[in-house]
Amino acid sequence: MGRSRDRGAEAMTRASASASSTLVLPRRDAVERNTKKLPLPGWVSLPNSAVASCLAVTVTNPMDRAKTLTQLPGGAYGRNVVEALRAVCREEGLMPGLYRGLPVAMVREASKNMFRIGLYTPILKAMQDDTKLGPAPTWMRFLAGTVTGALGAVASNPFDLVKTRLQVPASMSEYVGMRQAMASIAEKEGVRTFYRGVGASVTRDMLGSSVN
């Protein structure tokens, strides 16, 4: 009789210890309710997207230049990224070969994504306030992406044109930098030249931004 009581007490002690050692995770809604969120004004998304794009292009510029070089007629700079970068670095040097046209590429990405990404949420909220009406439907998000994509394409087209002209081999280009290139184009070809190809750019970015 005494042994059975001792065994019962021991089992209860083990069960109590096991229960006390069990890790109880807080519910997700409780965590979200107790988490303090820092409210930010809507305009903050504009500089944030511009700065992020500038940082990203410092990594992608060599690949973008390689694309331009491989698309030149004659195939003098190879047929792929490695061949193009190897050839242009041999000809121009490592840093000029990889980063020719970087300043205008940064301005181009900033001006494009400041509108394409930075304005997306403000425009979507203007179309439907999700705090009152719930999440926006798919067609509304599609429309907001289309509008911001078009705005970004129009804003960035002048810098896109200058970037393309600067990223050809230095021996084939009359331009040495962004400011000199823009001044030369405006003087010799007119300001309207900066928007050459804008229709194709708008169509491309409208489609791309709408599905993103």
PDB file of C-alpha atoms in Angstrom, residues 79-194:
ATOM      1  CA  ARG A  79      29.274  36.256 -77.082  1.00  0.00           C
ATOM      2  CA  ASN A  80      28.791  36.072 -73.317  1.00  0.00           C
ATOM      3  CA  VAL A  81      29.325  38.053 -70.117  1.00  0.00           C
ATOM      4  CA  VAL A  82      32.751  36.607 -69.272  1.00  0.00           C
ATOM      5  CA  GLU A  83      34.199  37.193 -72.732  1.00  0.00           C
ATOM      6  CA  ALA A  84      32.816  40.742 -72.918  1.00  0.00           C
ATOM      7  CA  LEU A  85      34.118  41.814 -69.515  1.00  0.00           C
ATOM      8  CA  ARG A  86      37.507  40.196 -70.090  1.00  0.00           C
ATOM      9  CA  ALA A  87      37.909  41.996 -73.415  1.00  0.00           C
ATOM     10  CA  VAL A  88      36.803  45.426 -72.203  1.00  0.00           C
ATOM     11  CA  CYS A  89      38.904  45.247 -69.018  1.00  0.00           C
ATOM     12  CA  ARG A  90      41.946  44.323 -71.119  1.00  0.00           C
ATOM     13  CA  GLU A  91      41.248  47.325 -73.335  1.00  0.00           C
ATOM     14  CA  GLU A  92      40.203  49.969 -70.790  1.00  0.00           C
ATOM     15  CA  GLY A  93      41.447  48.711 -67.425  1.00  0.00           C
ATOM     16  CA  LEU A  94      39.639  46.905 -64.619  1.00  0.00           C
ATOM     17  CA  MET A  95      37.540  49.626 -62.975  1.00  0.00           C
ATOM     18  CA  PRO A  96      36.788  51.661 -66.124  1.00  0.00           C
ATOM     19  CA  GLY A  97      35.935  48.443 -67.915  1.00  0.00           C
ATOM     20  CA  LEU A  98      33.487  47.294 -65.257  1.00  0.00           C
ATOM     21  CA  TYR A  99      32.069  50.625 -64.142  1.00  0.00           C
ATOM     22  CA  ARG A 100      32.031  52.969 -67.140  1.00  0.00           C
ATOM     23  CA  GLY A 101      28.676  54.743 -67.032  1.00  0.00           C
ATOM     24  CA  LEU A 102      28.027  53.947 -63.347  1.00  0.00           C
ATOM     25  CA  PRO A 103      26.976  57.488 -62.248  1.00  0.00           C
ATOM     26  CA  VAL A 104      24.308  57.799 -64.915  1.00  0.00           C
ATOM     27  CA  ALA A 105      23.214  54.207 -64.267  1.00  0.00           C
ATOM     28  CA  MET A 106      22.677  55.116 -60.593  1.00  0.00           C
ATOM     29  CA  VAL A 107      20.646  58.196 -61.537  1.00  0.00           C
ATOM     30  CA  ARG A 108      18.663  56.130 -64.017  1.00  0.00           C
ATOM     31  CA  GLU A 109      17.793  53.454 -61.442  1.00  0.00           C
ATOM     32  CA  ALA A 110      16.975  56.009 -58.753  1.00  0.00           C
ATOM     33  CA  SER A 111      14.699  58.065 -61.012  1.00  0.00           C
ATOM     34  CA  LYS A 112      12.980  54.929 -62.270  1.00  0.00           C
ATOM     35  CA  ASN A 113      12.394  53.083 -59.016  1.00  0.00           C
ATOM     36  CA  MET A 114      11.545  56.188 -57.015  1.00  0.00           C
ATOM     37  CA  PHE A 115       8.335  56.178 -59.045  1.00  0.00           C
ATOM     38  CA  ARG A 116       7.974  52.484 -59.880  1.00  0.00           C
ATOM     39  CA  ILE A 117       8.449  51.238 -56.314  1.00  0.00           C
ATOM     40  CA  GLY A 118       8.235  54.336 -54.133  1.00  0.00           C
ATOM     41  CA  LEU A 119       4.870  55.509 -55.447  1.00  0.00           C
ATOM     42  CA  TYR A 120       3.238  52.080 -55.647  1.00  0.00           C
ATOM     43  CA  THR A 121       1.947  51.929 -52.069  1.00  0.00           C
ATOM     44  CA  PRO A 122       0.827  55.584 -51.885  1.00  0.00           C
ATOM     45  CA  ILE A 123      -1.077  55.253 -55.160  1.00  0.00           C
ATOM     46  CA  LEU A 124      -2.633  51.960 -54.071  1.00  0.00           C
ATOM     47  CA  LYS A 125      -3.692  53.486 -50.747  1.00  0.00           C
ATOM     48  CA  ALA A 126      -5.187  56.456 -52.593  1.00  0.00           C
ATOM     49  CA  MET A 127      -7.239  54.028 -54.670  1.00  0.00           C
ATOM     50  CA  GLN A 128      -8.355  51.991 -51.653  1.00  0.00           C
ATOM     51  CA  ASP A 129      -7.636  52.519 -47.959  1.00  0.00           C
ATOM     52  CA  ASP A 130      -6.782  49.011 -46.737  1.00  0.00           C
ATOM     53  CA  THR A 131      -7.285  49.997 -43.076  1.00  0.00           C
ATOM     54  CA  LYS A 132     -10.971  50.607 -43.755  1.00  0.00           C
ATOM     55  CA  LEU A 133     -11.864  48.509 -46.782  1.00  0.00           C
ATOM     56  CA  GLY A 134      -9.393  45.641 -46.502  1.00  0.00           C
ATOM     57  CA  PRO A 135      -6.688  44.573 -48.968  1.00  0.00           C
ATOM     58  CA  ALA A 136      -6.973  45.948 -52.491  1.00  0.00           C
ATOM     59  CA  PRO A 137      -8.213  43.489 -55.141  1.00  0.00           C
ATOM     60  CA  THR A 138      -5.839  42.079 -57.741  1.00  0.00           C
ATOM     61  CA  TRP A 139      -7.005  44.315 -60.569  1.00  0.00           C
ATOM     62  CA  MET A 140      -6.368  47.412 -58.461  1.00  0.00           C
ATOM     63  CA  ARG A 141      -2.816  46.317 -57.609  1.00  0.00           C
ATOM     64  CA  PHE A 142      -2.285  45.544 -61.300  1.00  0.00           C
ATOM     65  CA  LEU A 143      -3.461  49.055 -62.213  1.00  0.00           C
ATOM     66  CA  ALA A 144      -1.271  50.738 -59.578  1.00  0.00           C
ATOM     67  CA  GLY A 145       1.767  48.834 -60.868  1.00  0.00           C
ATOM     68  CA  THR A 146       0.950  49.834 -64.438  1.00  0.00           C
ATOM     69  CA  VAL A 147       0.725  53.531 -63.527  1.00  0.00           C
ATOM     70  CA  THR A 148       3.935  53.593 -61.488  1.00  0.00           C
ATOM     71  CA  GLY A 149       5.785  51.618 -64.153  1.00  0.00           C
ATOM     72  CA  ALA A 150       4.821  54.161 -66.801  1.00  0.00           C
ATOM     73  CA  LEU A 151       5.889  57.078 -64.581  1.00  0.00           C
ATOM     74  CA  GLY A 152       9.233  55.435 -63.847  1.00  0.00           C
ATOM     75  CA  ALA A 153       9.910  54.794 -67.537  1.00  0.00           C
ATOM     76  CA  VAL A 154       9.209  58.417 -68.504  1.00  0.00           C
ATOM     77  CA  ALA A 155      11.367  59.770 -65.663  1.00  0.00           C
ATOM     78  CA  SER A 156      14.346  57.518 -66.400  1.00  0.00           C
ATOM     79  CA  ASN A 157      14.354  57.488 -70.212  1.00  0.00           C
ATOM     80  CA  PRO A 158      16.853  60.387 -70.655  1.00  0.00           C
ATOM     81  CA  PHE A 159      19.337  58.701 -68.336  1.00  0.00           C
ATOM     82  CA  ASP A 160      18.712  55.332 -69.969  1.00  0.00           C
ATOM     83  CA  LEU A 161      19.698  56.775 -73.344  1.00  0.00           C
ATOM     84  CA  VAL A 162      22.860  58.383 -71.945  1.00  0.00           C
ATOM     85  CA  LYS A 163      23.768  55.195 -70.074  1.00  0.00           C
ATOM     86  CA  THR A 164      23.556  53.130 -73.251  1.00  0.00           C
ATOM     87  CA  ARG A 165      25.772  55.552 -75.142  1.00  0.00           C
ATOM     88  CA  LEU A 166      28.339  55.618 -72.342  1.00  0.00           C
ATOM     89  CA  GLN A 167      28.480  51.839 -71.967  1.00  0.00           C
ATOM     90  CA  VAL A 168      29.688  51.187 -75.493  1.00  0.00           C
ATOM     91  CA  PRO A 169      33.505  50.835 -75.751  1.00  0.00           C
ATOM     92  CA  ALA A 170      35.289  54.088 -74.882  1.00  0.00           C
ATOM     93  CA  SER A 171      37.054  54.014 -78.245  1.00  0.00           C
ATOM     94  CA  MET A 172      33.686  54.155 -80.010  1.00  0.00           C
ATOM     95  CA  SER A 173      32.128  56.861 -77.834  1.00  0.00           C
ATOM     96  CA  GLU A 174      32.512  60.628 -77.984  1.00  0.00           C
ATOM     97  CA  TYR A 175      31.305  60.950 -74.406  1.00  0.00           C
ATOM     98  CA  VAL A 176      33.395  60.873 -71.235  1.00  0.00           C
ATOM     99  CA  GLY A 177      30.781  61.370 -68.531  1.00  0.00           C
ATOM    100  CA  MET A 178      27.121  61.986 -67.779  1.00  0.00           C
ATOM    101  CA  ARG A 179      27.135  65.790 -67.710  1.00  0.00           C
ATOM    102  CA  GLN A 180      29.251  66.125 -70.842  1.00  0.00           C
ATOM    103  CA  ALA A 181      27.114  63.551 -72.650  1.00  0.00           C
ATOM    104  CA  MET A 182      23.823  65.237 -71.771  1.00  0.00           C
ATOM    105  CA  ALA A 183      25.123  68.663 -72.750  1.00  0.00           C
ATOM    106  CA  SER A 184      26.476  67.347 -76.038  1.00  0.00           C
ATOM    107  CA  ILE A 185      23.270  65.482 -76.934  1.00  0.00           C
ATOM    108  CA  ALA A 186      21.087  68.485 -76.084  1.00  0.00           C
ATOM    109  CA  GLU A 187      23.263  70.807 -78.184  1.00  0.00           C
ATOM    110  CA  LYS A 188      23.756  68.595 -81.239  1.00  0.00           C
ATOM    111  CA  GLU A 189      20.539  66.559 -81.369  1.00  0.00           C
ATOM    112  CA  GLY A 190      18.027  68.524 -79.334  1.00  0.00           C
ATOM    113  CA  VAL A 191      16.303  67.885 -76.012  1.00  0.00           C
ATOM    114  CA  ARG A 192      13.671  65.672 -77.638  1.00  0.00           C
ATOM    115  CA  THR A 193      16.381  63.087 -78.280  1.00  0.00           C
ATOM    116  CA  PHE A 194      16.344  62.208 -74.579  1.00  0.00           C
TER     117      PHE A 194
END
